[in-house]
Short mmCIF file of C-alpha atoms and ligand atoms in Angstrom, two decimals:
data_model
loop_
_atom_site.label_atom_id
_atom_site.label_comp_id
_atom_site.label_asym_id
_atom_site.label_seq_id
_atom_site.Cartn_x
_atom_site.Cartn_y
_atom_site.Cartn_z
CA MET A 13 -15.40 -3.46 -26.72
CA ARG A 14 -13.32 -1.14 -28.48
CA LEU A 15 -10.09 -2.65 -30.17
CA GLY A 16 -6.58 -1.98 -28.93
CA PRO A 17 -5.17 1.19 -27.51
CA SER A 18 -5.55 4.26 -29.50
CA PRO A 19 -3.43 7.45 -29.03
CA GLY A 20 -6.08 9.00 -27.12
CA ASP A 21 -5.56 6.23 -24.45
CA THR A 22 -1.82 6.49 -24.15
CA GLY A 23 -1.85 10.36 -24.36
CA ARG A 24 -4.72 10.34 -21.58
CA PHE A 25 -2.59 8.05 -19.41
CA VAL A 26 0.45 10.00 -19.81
CA GLY A 27 -1.29 13.24 -19.40
CA ALA A 28 -2.83 12.14 -16.15
CA TRP A 29 0.53 10.46 -15.13
CA SER A 30 2.54 13.82 -15.62
CA ASP A 31 0.30 15.81 -13.30
CA LEU A 32 1.66 13.51 -10.33
CA ALA A 33 5.42 13.59 -11.50
CA GLY A 34 6.48 16.43 -9.74
CA VAL A 35 4.60 16.02 -6.36
CA GLY A 36 6.59 14.76 -3.32
CA ARG A 37 9.96 14.21 -4.99
CA ASP A 38 12.57 13.14 -2.48
CA HIS A 39 15.81 14.85 -3.56
CA LEU A 40 17.73 13.44 -0.78
CA ARG A 41 16.72 9.60 -1.27
CA GLY A 42 15.64 9.90 -4.78
CA GLY A 43 12.15 8.70 -5.84
CA TYR A 44 9.08 10.01 -3.86
CA SER A 45 8.29 10.52 -0.29
CA ARG A 46 4.46 11.07 0.13
CA HIS A 47 3.15 10.21 3.52
CA ALA A 48 -0.17 10.04 5.22
CA PHE A 49 -1.68 13.74 5.15
CA ASP A 50 1.52 15.47 4.63
CA ASP A 51 1.77 18.33 2.11
CA ALA A 52 2.75 15.91 -0.69
CA GLU A 53 -0.02 13.39 -0.07
CA MET A 54 -2.52 16.35 0.34
CA GLN A 55 -1.54 17.74 -3.00
CA LEU A 56 -2.48 14.26 -4.44
CA ARG A 57 -5.50 14.06 -2.55
CA ASP A 58 -6.62 17.57 -4.09
CA TRP A 59 -5.58 16.35 -7.66
CA PHE A 60 -7.69 13.28 -7.26
CA THR A 61 -10.73 15.12 -5.88
CA GLU A 62 -10.32 17.85 -8.70
CA GLN A 63 -10.27 14.83 -11.44
CA ALA A 64 -13.09 13.06 -10.06
CA THR A 65 -15.15 16.26 -9.62
CA ARG A 66 -14.54 16.88 -13.32
CA ARG A 67 -15.94 13.49 -14.11
CA GLY A 68 -18.99 14.27 -12.14
CA LEU A 69 -18.28 11.98 -9.53
CA ASP A 70 -19.28 12.81 -5.75
CA VAL A 71 -16.15 13.04 -3.62
CA GLU A 72 -16.17 12.49 0.14
CA THR A 73 -13.55 11.93 2.79
CA ASP A 74 -14.64 9.33 5.41
CA ARG A 75 -14.06 9.22 9.17
CA ASN A 76 -10.83 7.51 8.68
CA GLY A 77 -9.20 9.81 6.07
CA ASN A 78 -10.09 7.65 3.16
CA LEU A 79 -11.13 9.12 0.05
CA TRP A 80 -14.29 8.11 -2.03
CA ALA A 81 -15.49 9.25 -5.31
CA TRP A 82 -19.02 7.95 -6.34
CA TRP A 83 -20.44 7.28 -9.80
CA GLY A 84 -23.99 6.62 -8.66
CA GLU A 85 -25.44 6.91 -5.20
CA PRO A 86 -23.78 4.94 -2.46
CA ALA A 87 -25.77 2.07 -1.88
CA PRO A 88 -25.13 -1.56 -0.86
CA GLY A 89 -23.51 -3.62 -3.74
CA ALA A 90 -21.24 -1.04 -4.79
CA VAL A 91 -18.14 -1.83 -6.85
CA VAL A 92 -15.16 -0.23 -5.11
CA THR A 93 -11.81 0.24 -7.13
CA GLY A 94 -8.73 2.28 -6.04
CA SER A 95 -5.55 2.08 -4.02
CA HIS A 96 -3.49 4.62 -2.26
CA LEU A 97 -1.44 7.77 -2.79
CA ASP A 98 1.18 7.51 0.25
CA SER A 99 4.49 6.10 -0.58
CA VAL A 100 7.25 4.56 1.36
CA PRO A 101 10.31 6.86 1.96
CA GLY A 102 12.30 7.37 -1.40
CA GLY A 103 9.57 5.03 -2.94
CA GLY A 104 8.64 4.58 -6.72
CA ALA A 105 5.99 6.47 -8.76
CA PHE A 106 3.90 3.62 -9.38
CA ASP A 107 2.95 1.87 -6.13
CA GLY A 108 -0.49 3.11 -5.14
CA PRO A 109 -1.21 6.17 -7.50
CA LEU A 110 -1.27 3.74 -10.48
CA GLY A 111 -4.36 2.11 -9.04
CA VAL A 112 -5.76 5.55 -8.59
CA VAL A 113 -5.15 7.12 -11.90
CA SER A 114 -6.08 3.81 -13.65
CA ALA A 115 -9.51 4.20 -11.77
CA LEU A 116 -10.01 7.61 -13.05
CA LEU A 117 -9.43 6.52 -16.59
CA ALA A 118 -11.29 3.27 -16.50
CA VAL A 119 -14.39 5.48 -15.70
CA ASP A 120 -13.47 7.61 -19.00
CA GLU A 121 -13.24 4.20 -20.94
CA LEU A 122 -16.63 3.03 -19.52
CA ARG A 123 -18.46 6.10 -20.70
CA LEU A 124 -16.79 5.82 -24.07
CA ARG A 125 -18.22 2.36 -24.23
CA GLY A 126 -21.62 3.77 -23.21
CA LEU A 127 -21.82 2.04 -19.99
CA THR A 128 -24.68 2.96 -17.51
CA PRO A 129 -23.76 1.22 -14.30
CA ALA A 130 -26.47 -0.94 -13.07
CA ARG A 131 -24.80 -0.48 -9.67
CA PRO A 132 -22.75 2.41 -7.99
CA ILE A 133 -19.07 2.25 -8.64
CA ALA A 134 -16.84 4.06 -6.20
CA LEU A 135 -13.05 5.14 -6.62
CA ALA A 136 -11.27 5.07 -3.33
CA CYS A 137 -7.80 6.45 -2.04
CA PHE A 138 -7.13 4.72 1.11
CA ALA A 139 -5.12 6.51 3.89
CA GLU A 140 -1.52 5.42 5.14
CA GLU A 141 -1.34 2.03 3.11
CA GLU A 142 2.40 1.93 3.47
CA GLY A 143 2.65 2.71 7.34
CA GLY A 144 5.40 5.05 6.38
CA ARG A 145 4.39 7.73 8.76
CA PHE A 146 2.73 6.00 11.66
CA GLY A 147 4.05 2.63 11.45
CA LEU A 148 0.86 0.74 10.78
CA PRO A 149 0.10 -0.33 7.29
CA CYS A 150 -3.09 -0.27 5.65
CA LEU A 151 -4.25 2.18 8.50
CA GLY A 152 -7.13 3.54 6.66
CA SER A 153 -8.78 0.40 5.34
CA ARG A 154 -8.17 -1.48 8.68
CA LEU A 155 -9.69 1.36 10.64
CA LEU A 156 -12.70 1.40 8.44
CA THR A 157 -13.15 -2.55 8.73
CA GLY A 158 -12.47 -2.63 12.47
CA ALA A 159 -9.27 -4.47 11.97
CA VAL A 160 -7.38 -2.39 14.33
CA ASP A 161 -8.16 -0.92 17.74
CA ALA A 162 -8.89 2.80 17.11
CA ASP A 163 -7.79 3.96 20.59
CA HIS A 164 -4.40 2.38 19.91
CA VAL A 165 -4.16 3.96 16.46
CA ARG A 166 -4.93 7.49 17.93
CA ARG A 167 -1.93 7.13 20.03
CA LEU A 168 0.42 6.16 17.36
CA HIS A 169 2.79 9.08 16.23
CA ASP A 170 5.11 9.90 13.69
CA ALA A 171 9.07 10.63 13.96
CA ASP A 172 8.22 14.04 14.94
CA GLY A 173 6.02 13.31 17.64
CA VAL A 174 2.80 14.08 15.89
CA SER A 175 0.03 11.65 17.02
CA VAL A 176 -2.38 10.24 14.43
CA ALA A 177 -5.01 12.22 16.21
CA ASP A 178 -3.24 15.43 15.78
CA ALA A 179 -2.62 14.66 12.22
CA ALA A 180 -6.25 13.57 11.62
CA ARG A 181 -7.39 17.06 13.31
CA ARG A 182 -5.14 19.04 11.21
CA ILE A 183 -6.84 17.74 8.06
CA GLY A 184 -10.28 18.39 9.48
CA LEU A 185 -11.26 14.83 10.90
CA ASP A 186 -12.58 14.31 14.42
CA PRO A 187 -10.03 12.06 15.98
CA ALA A 188 -12.93 10.58 18.15
CA GLY A 189 -14.47 9.28 14.60
CA LEU A 190 -11.72 7.11 13.84
CA GLY A 191 -12.58 3.61 13.86
CA PRO A 192 -15.05 1.11 12.36
CA ASP A 193 -17.48 2.43 9.68
CA PRO A 194 -20.06 -0.50 9.38
CA ALA A 195 -22.56 1.62 7.39
CA ARG A 196 -19.74 2.32 4.73
CA LEU A 197 -18.45 -1.09 4.66
CA ALA A 198 -22.01 -2.23 4.05
CA THR A 199 -22.17 -0.26 0.70
CA VAL A 200 -19.00 -2.29 -0.63
CA GLY A 201 -20.30 -5.22 -2.63
CA THR A 202 -16.84 -6.09 -4.42
CA MET A 203 -13.65 -4.60 -4.40
CA VAL A 204 -10.85 -4.52 -7.05
CA GLU A 205 -7.38 -2.91 -6.96
CA LEU A 206 -5.15 -2.46 -9.81
CA HIS A 207 -1.44 -2.18 -8.72
CA ILE A 208 1.79 -2.32 -10.40
CA GLU A 209 3.47 -5.79 -9.89
CA GLN A 210 5.89 -5.89 -7.11
CA GLY A 211 8.54 -8.73 -7.93
CA ARG A 212 8.96 -11.04 -10.78
CA LEU A 213 6.39 -13.64 -10.40
CA LEU A 214 4.10 -12.53 -13.50
CA ARG A 215 7.22 -12.72 -15.81
CA ALA A 216 8.11 -15.99 -14.52
CA VAL A 217 4.73 -17.52 -15.41
CA ASP A 218 4.41 -15.77 -18.60
CA PRO A 219 6.86 -13.25 -19.91
CA ALA A 220 4.44 -11.84 -22.54
CA ALA A 221 1.75 -11.22 -19.64
CA VAL A 222 0.94 -7.47 -19.24
CA VAL A 223 -1.67 -8.05 -16.68
CA GLY A 224 -2.09 -10.81 -13.97
CA VAL A 225 -4.61 -11.56 -11.31
CA ALA A 226 -3.77 -12.07 -7.61
CA SER A 227 -4.44 -15.22 -5.98
CA GLU A 228 -3.31 -14.37 -2.49
CA ILE A 229 -1.00 -12.26 -0.28
CA VAL A 230 1.29 -14.01 1.94
CA ALA A 231 1.57 -13.69 5.80
CA HIS A 232 3.44 -10.55 6.74
CA GLY A 233 4.37 -8.39 9.55
CA ARG A 234 6.72 -5.74 11.26
CA TRP A 235 8.33 -5.99 14.53
CA ARG A 236 10.42 -3.27 16.31
CA LEU A 237 13.52 -4.19 18.41
CA THR A 238 14.74 -1.85 20.84
CA VAL A 239 18.18 -2.75 22.24
CA THR A 240 19.40 -0.73 25.10
CA GLY A 241 23.02 -0.42 26.26
CA GLN A 242 25.20 2.30 27.77
CA GLY A 243 25.99 5.40 25.82
CA ASN A 244 29.63 6.28 25.95
CA HIS A 245 32.65 7.94 24.32
CA ALA A 246 33.75 6.04 21.16
CA GLY A 247 37.54 6.65 21.78
CA THR A 248 37.92 6.48 25.41
CA THR A 249 35.78 3.32 26.29
CA ALA A 250 37.73 0.13 26.56
CA PRO A 251 36.17 -2.89 24.60
CA ALA A 252 35.60 -4.62 28.05
CA ASP A 253 33.62 -1.68 29.31
CA ARG A 254 31.24 -1.42 26.45
CA ALA A 255 27.36 -2.12 26.36
CA ASP A 256 27.02 -1.33 22.74
CA PRO A 257 23.36 -1.85 21.25
CA MET A 258 24.72 -1.79 17.89
CA ILE A 259 26.24 -5.22 18.37
CA PRO A 260 22.95 -7.07 18.88
CA ALA A 261 21.52 -4.76 16.15
CA ALA A 262 24.04 -6.10 13.82
CA ALA A 263 23.30 -9.54 14.62
CA ALA A 264 19.62 -8.87 13.80
CA VAL A 265 20.68 -7.68 10.21
CA LEU A 266 22.78 -10.71 9.59
CA ALA A 267 20.30 -13.23 11.39
CA ALA A 268 17.49 -11.98 8.89
CA ARG A 269 19.49 -13.39 6.09
CA ARG A 270 20.92 -16.50 7.68
CA VAL A 271 17.70 -18.01 9.23
CA LEU A 272 16.20 -18.06 5.73
CA ALA A 273 18.29 -21.03 4.95
CA THR A 274 16.30 -23.01 7.44
CA HIS A 275 13.04 -21.37 6.49
CA PRO A 276 12.44 -21.83 2.69
CA GLY A 277 10.18 -19.40 1.18
CA ALA A 278 10.33 -16.70 3.89
CA VAL A 279 11.89 -13.44 3.65
CA ALA A 280 13.28 -11.08 6.32
CA THR A 281 14.47 -7.57 5.95
CA VAL A 282 16.02 -5.02 8.38
CA GLY A 283 15.74 -1.85 6.38
CA ARG A 284 15.49 0.79 8.93
CA ILE A 285 17.96 1.19 12.05
CA THR A 286 17.84 4.17 14.41
CA PRO A 287 20.64 4.65 17.13
CA VAL A 288 20.29 7.12 19.67
CA PRO A 289 21.94 9.53 19.73
CA GLY A 290 23.47 8.65 16.29
CA GLY A 291 26.76 10.27 16.61
CA THR A 292 29.94 9.46 14.71
CA ASN A 293 32.22 9.54 17.95
CA VAL A 294 29.43 8.15 20.25
CA ILE A 295 28.55 4.77 21.33
CA ALA A 296 24.79 4.52 21.06
CA SER A 297 22.80 4.22 24.27
CA SER A 298 20.15 2.63 22.49
CA VAL A 299 19.12 1.31 18.87
CA SER A 300 15.82 0.75 17.43
CA LEU A 301 15.45 -1.44 14.39
CA TRP A 302 12.48 -2.89 12.38
CA LEU A 303 12.20 -6.21 11.16
CA ASP A 304 9.93 -7.18 8.12
CA VAL A 305 9.12 -10.82 7.89
CA ARG A 306 7.04 -12.67 5.46
CA HIS A 307 5.96 -16.27 4.52
CA THR A 308 2.65 -17.69 3.17
CA ASP A 309 2.21 -19.66 6.43
CA ALA A 310 1.91 -17.32 9.39
CA THR A 311 3.56 -20.05 11.68
CA VAL A 312 6.69 -19.97 9.72
CA THR A 313 6.76 -16.13 9.76
CA ALA A 314 6.65 -16.37 13.57
CA ALA A 315 9.26 -18.98 13.69
CA VAL A 316 11.53 -16.74 11.62
CA VAL A 317 10.86 -13.73 13.95
CA ASP A 318 11.71 -16.00 16.98
CA ALA A 319 14.91 -17.34 15.39
CA ILE A 320 16.23 -13.83 14.70
CA VAL A 321 15.07 -12.37 18.01
CA ALA A 322 16.87 -15.48 19.81
CA ASP A 323 20.08 -14.43 17.99
CA VAL A 324 19.84 -10.64 18.99
CA ARG A 325 18.99 -11.79 22.68
CA ALA A 326 22.33 -13.94 22.81
CA GLU A 327 24.46 -11.25 21.49
CA ALA A 328 22.67 -8.75 23.79
CA ALA A 329 23.35 -10.99 26.84
CA ALA A 330 27.13 -11.16 25.78
CA GLU A 331 27.28 -7.39 25.32
CA GLY A 332 25.32 -6.40 28.52
CA CYS A 333 22.46 -5.06 26.67
CA THR A 334 18.56 -5.52 26.89
CA VAL A 335 16.18 -6.15 24.23
CA MET A 336 12.60 -5.27 24.02
CA VAL A 337 10.43 -6.71 21.07
CA GLN A 338 7.03 -5.12 19.83
CA ARG A 339 4.98 -6.46 17.31
CA GLU A 340 3.90 -3.37 15.38
CA SER A 341 1.53 -5.10 12.49
CA MET A 342 0.68 -8.62 11.53
CA SER A 343 -1.41 -9.59 8.48
CA ASP A 344 -2.35 -13.46 8.11
CA ARG A 345 -2.11 -14.81 4.88
CA VAL A 346 -5.07 -13.67 2.43
CA THR A 347 -6.77 -15.70 -0.29
CA PHE A 348 -8.58 -13.64 -2.79
CA ASP A 349 -11.91 -14.62 -4.01
CA PRO A 350 -11.27 -17.79 -6.00
CA GLY A 351 -14.36 -17.50 -8.18
CA LEU A 352 -13.96 -13.91 -8.83
CA GLY A 353 -10.26 -14.44 -9.58
CA LEU A 354 -10.77 -17.43 -11.99
CA GLU A 355 -13.53 -15.41 -13.81
CA LEU A 356 -11.34 -12.45 -14.10
CA SER A 357 -8.27 -14.53 -15.23
CA GLY A 358 -10.65 -15.98 -17.90
CA ARG A 359 -12.13 -12.79 -19.12
CA LEU A 360 -8.88 -10.99 -19.31
CA GLY A 361 -6.60 -14.11 -20.49
CA ALA A 362 -4.40 -13.04 -17.51
CA PRO A 363 -2.21 -15.61 -15.38
CA VAL A 364 -2.92 -15.96 -11.76
CA VAL A 365 -0.06 -15.17 -9.31
CA PRO A 366 0.57 -14.53 -5.68
CA THR A 367 2.07 -11.71 -4.13
CA ALA A 368 4.17 -11.07 -0.97
CA ALA A 369 3.14 -7.47 -0.92
CA GLY A 370 0.45 -6.29 1.21
CA HIS A 371 -2.44 -4.15 -0.06
CA ASP A 372 -5.93 -2.49 1.08
CA ALA A 373 -7.47 -5.20 -1.10
CA GLY A 374 -5.97 -7.72 1.24
CA VAL A 375 -7.96 -5.96 4.39
CA PHE A 376 -11.25 -5.98 2.11
CA ALA A 377 -10.78 -9.54 1.25
CA ALA A 378 -12.12 -10.59 4.84
CA HIS A 379 -15.21 -8.97 4.24
CA VAL A 380 -16.30 -9.16 0.50
CA PRO A 381 -15.33 -10.62 -2.80
CA THR A 382 -12.02 -9.05 -3.55
CA ALA A 383 -9.72 -9.06 -6.59
CA MET A 384 -6.49 -7.56 -7.66
CA LEU A 385 -4.99 -6.90 -10.96
CA PHE A 386 -1.23 -6.45 -11.68
CA VAL A 387 0.37 -4.41 -14.15
CA ARG A 388 3.73 -5.79 -15.60
CA ASN A 389 6.75 -4.37 -13.99
CA PRO A 390 9.58 -5.23 -16.44
CA SER A 391 12.24 -5.24 -13.55
CA GLY A 392 10.15 -6.34 -10.63
CA VAL A 393 11.86 -3.51 -8.57
CA SER A 394 9.22 -1.63 -5.99
CA HIS A 395 9.66 0.64 -3.12
CA ALA A 396 12.54 2.16 -4.85
CA PRO A 397 12.95 5.04 -7.49
CA ASP A 398 13.64 2.47 -10.26
CA GLU A 399 9.95 1.21 -9.99
CA HIS A 400 8.71 1.47 -13.52
CA ALA A 401 5.75 0.24 -15.66
CA ASP A 402 5.55 1.24 -19.37
CA ALA A 403 2.89 3.52 -20.45
CA ALA A 404 1.54 1.01 -22.93
CA ASP A 405 1.29 -1.60 -20.19
CA CYS A 406 -0.42 0.93 -17.96
CA VAL A 407 -2.97 1.64 -20.66
CA ALA A 408 -3.66 -2.11 -20.90
CA GLY A 409 -4.18 -2.15 -17.12
CA VAL A 410 -6.67 0.52 -17.58
CA ARG A 411 -8.59 -1.27 -20.17
CA ALA A 412 -8.46 -4.43 -18.26
CA LEU A 413 -9.70 -2.61 -15.05
CA ALA A 414 -12.66 -1.27 -17.25
CA ASP A 415 -13.32 -4.72 -18.72
CA VAL A 416 -13.45 -5.82 -15.08
CA LEU A 417 -15.88 -3.09 -13.85
CA GLU A 418 -17.86 -3.66 -17.04
CA THR A 419 -18.26 -7.26 -15.81
CA LEU A 420 -19.22 -6.36 -12.45
CA VAL A 421 -21.76 -3.52 -12.96
CA GLY A 422 -22.39 -4.10 -16.84
CA ASP A 423 -25.26 -2.57 -18.49
CA ILE A 424 -23.98 -1.34 -21.69
CA ASN A 425 -26.26 1.37 -23.26
CA PRO A 426 -24.73 1.73 -26.85
CA ALA A 427 -27.02 4.79 -27.34
CA ALA A 428 -25.02 6.62 -24.67
CA GLY A 429 -21.57 6.79 -26.26
CA HIS A 430 -20.62 9.82 -24.44
CA LEU A 431 -18.14 10.77 -21.77
CA GLY A 432 -20.79 11.59 -19.49
CA ALA A 433 -20.91 14.54 -17.23
CA GLY A 434 -17.73 16.54 -16.91
CA ASP A 435 -16.22 15.29 -20.16
CA GLU A 436 -12.35 15.53 -20.37
O1 LIG B 25 4.82 -3.35 2.24
C1 LIG B 25 4.00 -3.98 1.51
O2 LIG B 25 4.01 -5.08 1.20
C2 LIG B 25 3.27 -3.08 0.68
O3 LIG B 25 3.87 -2.53 -0.37
N1 LIG B 25 2.55 -1.84 1.29
MN1 LIG B 26 4.03 -0.62 -1.16
MN1 LIG B 27 0.79 -0.33 -2.78
#
């Protein structure tokens, strides 16, 4: 194994990273807005395809819009690594793309080490991980594994009314093909996702740790509340004559914080509220708001939602409004493969930490041995423009991922010692 990072490693990372820096910048919100199959994400997909092809990997798009780049013929037992290219609105640069760029650079590293994989390696970019366009996170991996109903998904639509079916069609997919892909799932032997850490648990365990290994993902879900009142004039409507849906909506925001006092370990967030019509001098006729609630125990997650909804319904009754609650997504707690996690933690000398962030790896964990590697995030900030990881730590992440892949497919052939097809 080669010793510490060389200028080539950092330069290689910075070079690849700079390719993405200008794609999908959100000048209104700051950060990046790259959503499933939109222009920005398609530019990143094209970049990934070009980079993978240059490395001699065979690139394909599966029936659900996930990208796969193969080192070796697709066959059962493949080791899959990758992440996603889409972002939240105004998101950071690292959440998703770090895992994709690191996978490409890990292939370079393994070729420098002379590896001839004894099993196929696939680099993957999963579609709509954030759910930022159609509201259902990990859409591509959940369709592939059959974790969501394809007919329901086809009818989902974005803020402009474009359905998943239409969006799929626009990128050349057959909407009727969206759904379980058992043959492809059967090729996946092990899945490893590298991701910037989101939060501060790694530093709490070991401030010097650059890489961590995930133990679990807490239970988490998202609910849409639609409060309906009576639209009216902001100036001429007396308080007693109002049925203002913003009042119960405000109760949801405050309850999301208040109920945590009685549910330790839970987090609840209202980050998105959309009044209709949304005029400054208008009492809204309805308000949609979305709850994001997480706790390691799914029953506590449900209890937190129930407590918040009870507050909203009480305020709605007093205000003469009605409330509709729709569960848009729910992911139970995921425990990653303990044996694999301990093996990787020992191999890398990396602490094992849980996370409250969802990932495609969390979807695969129900089907194959799955692991996640976290790269140090000094501030812990994510889903915001300030999200950042130092280049040296990202290079350490690439090398850790290469170590993991070598462990999983190892067959070192020192005689090789070349970059392989499509040298950089
Ligand atoms: O929302 C999440 O937990 C993830 O970042 N998609
Ligand atoms: Mn995210
Ligand atoms: Mn992510």
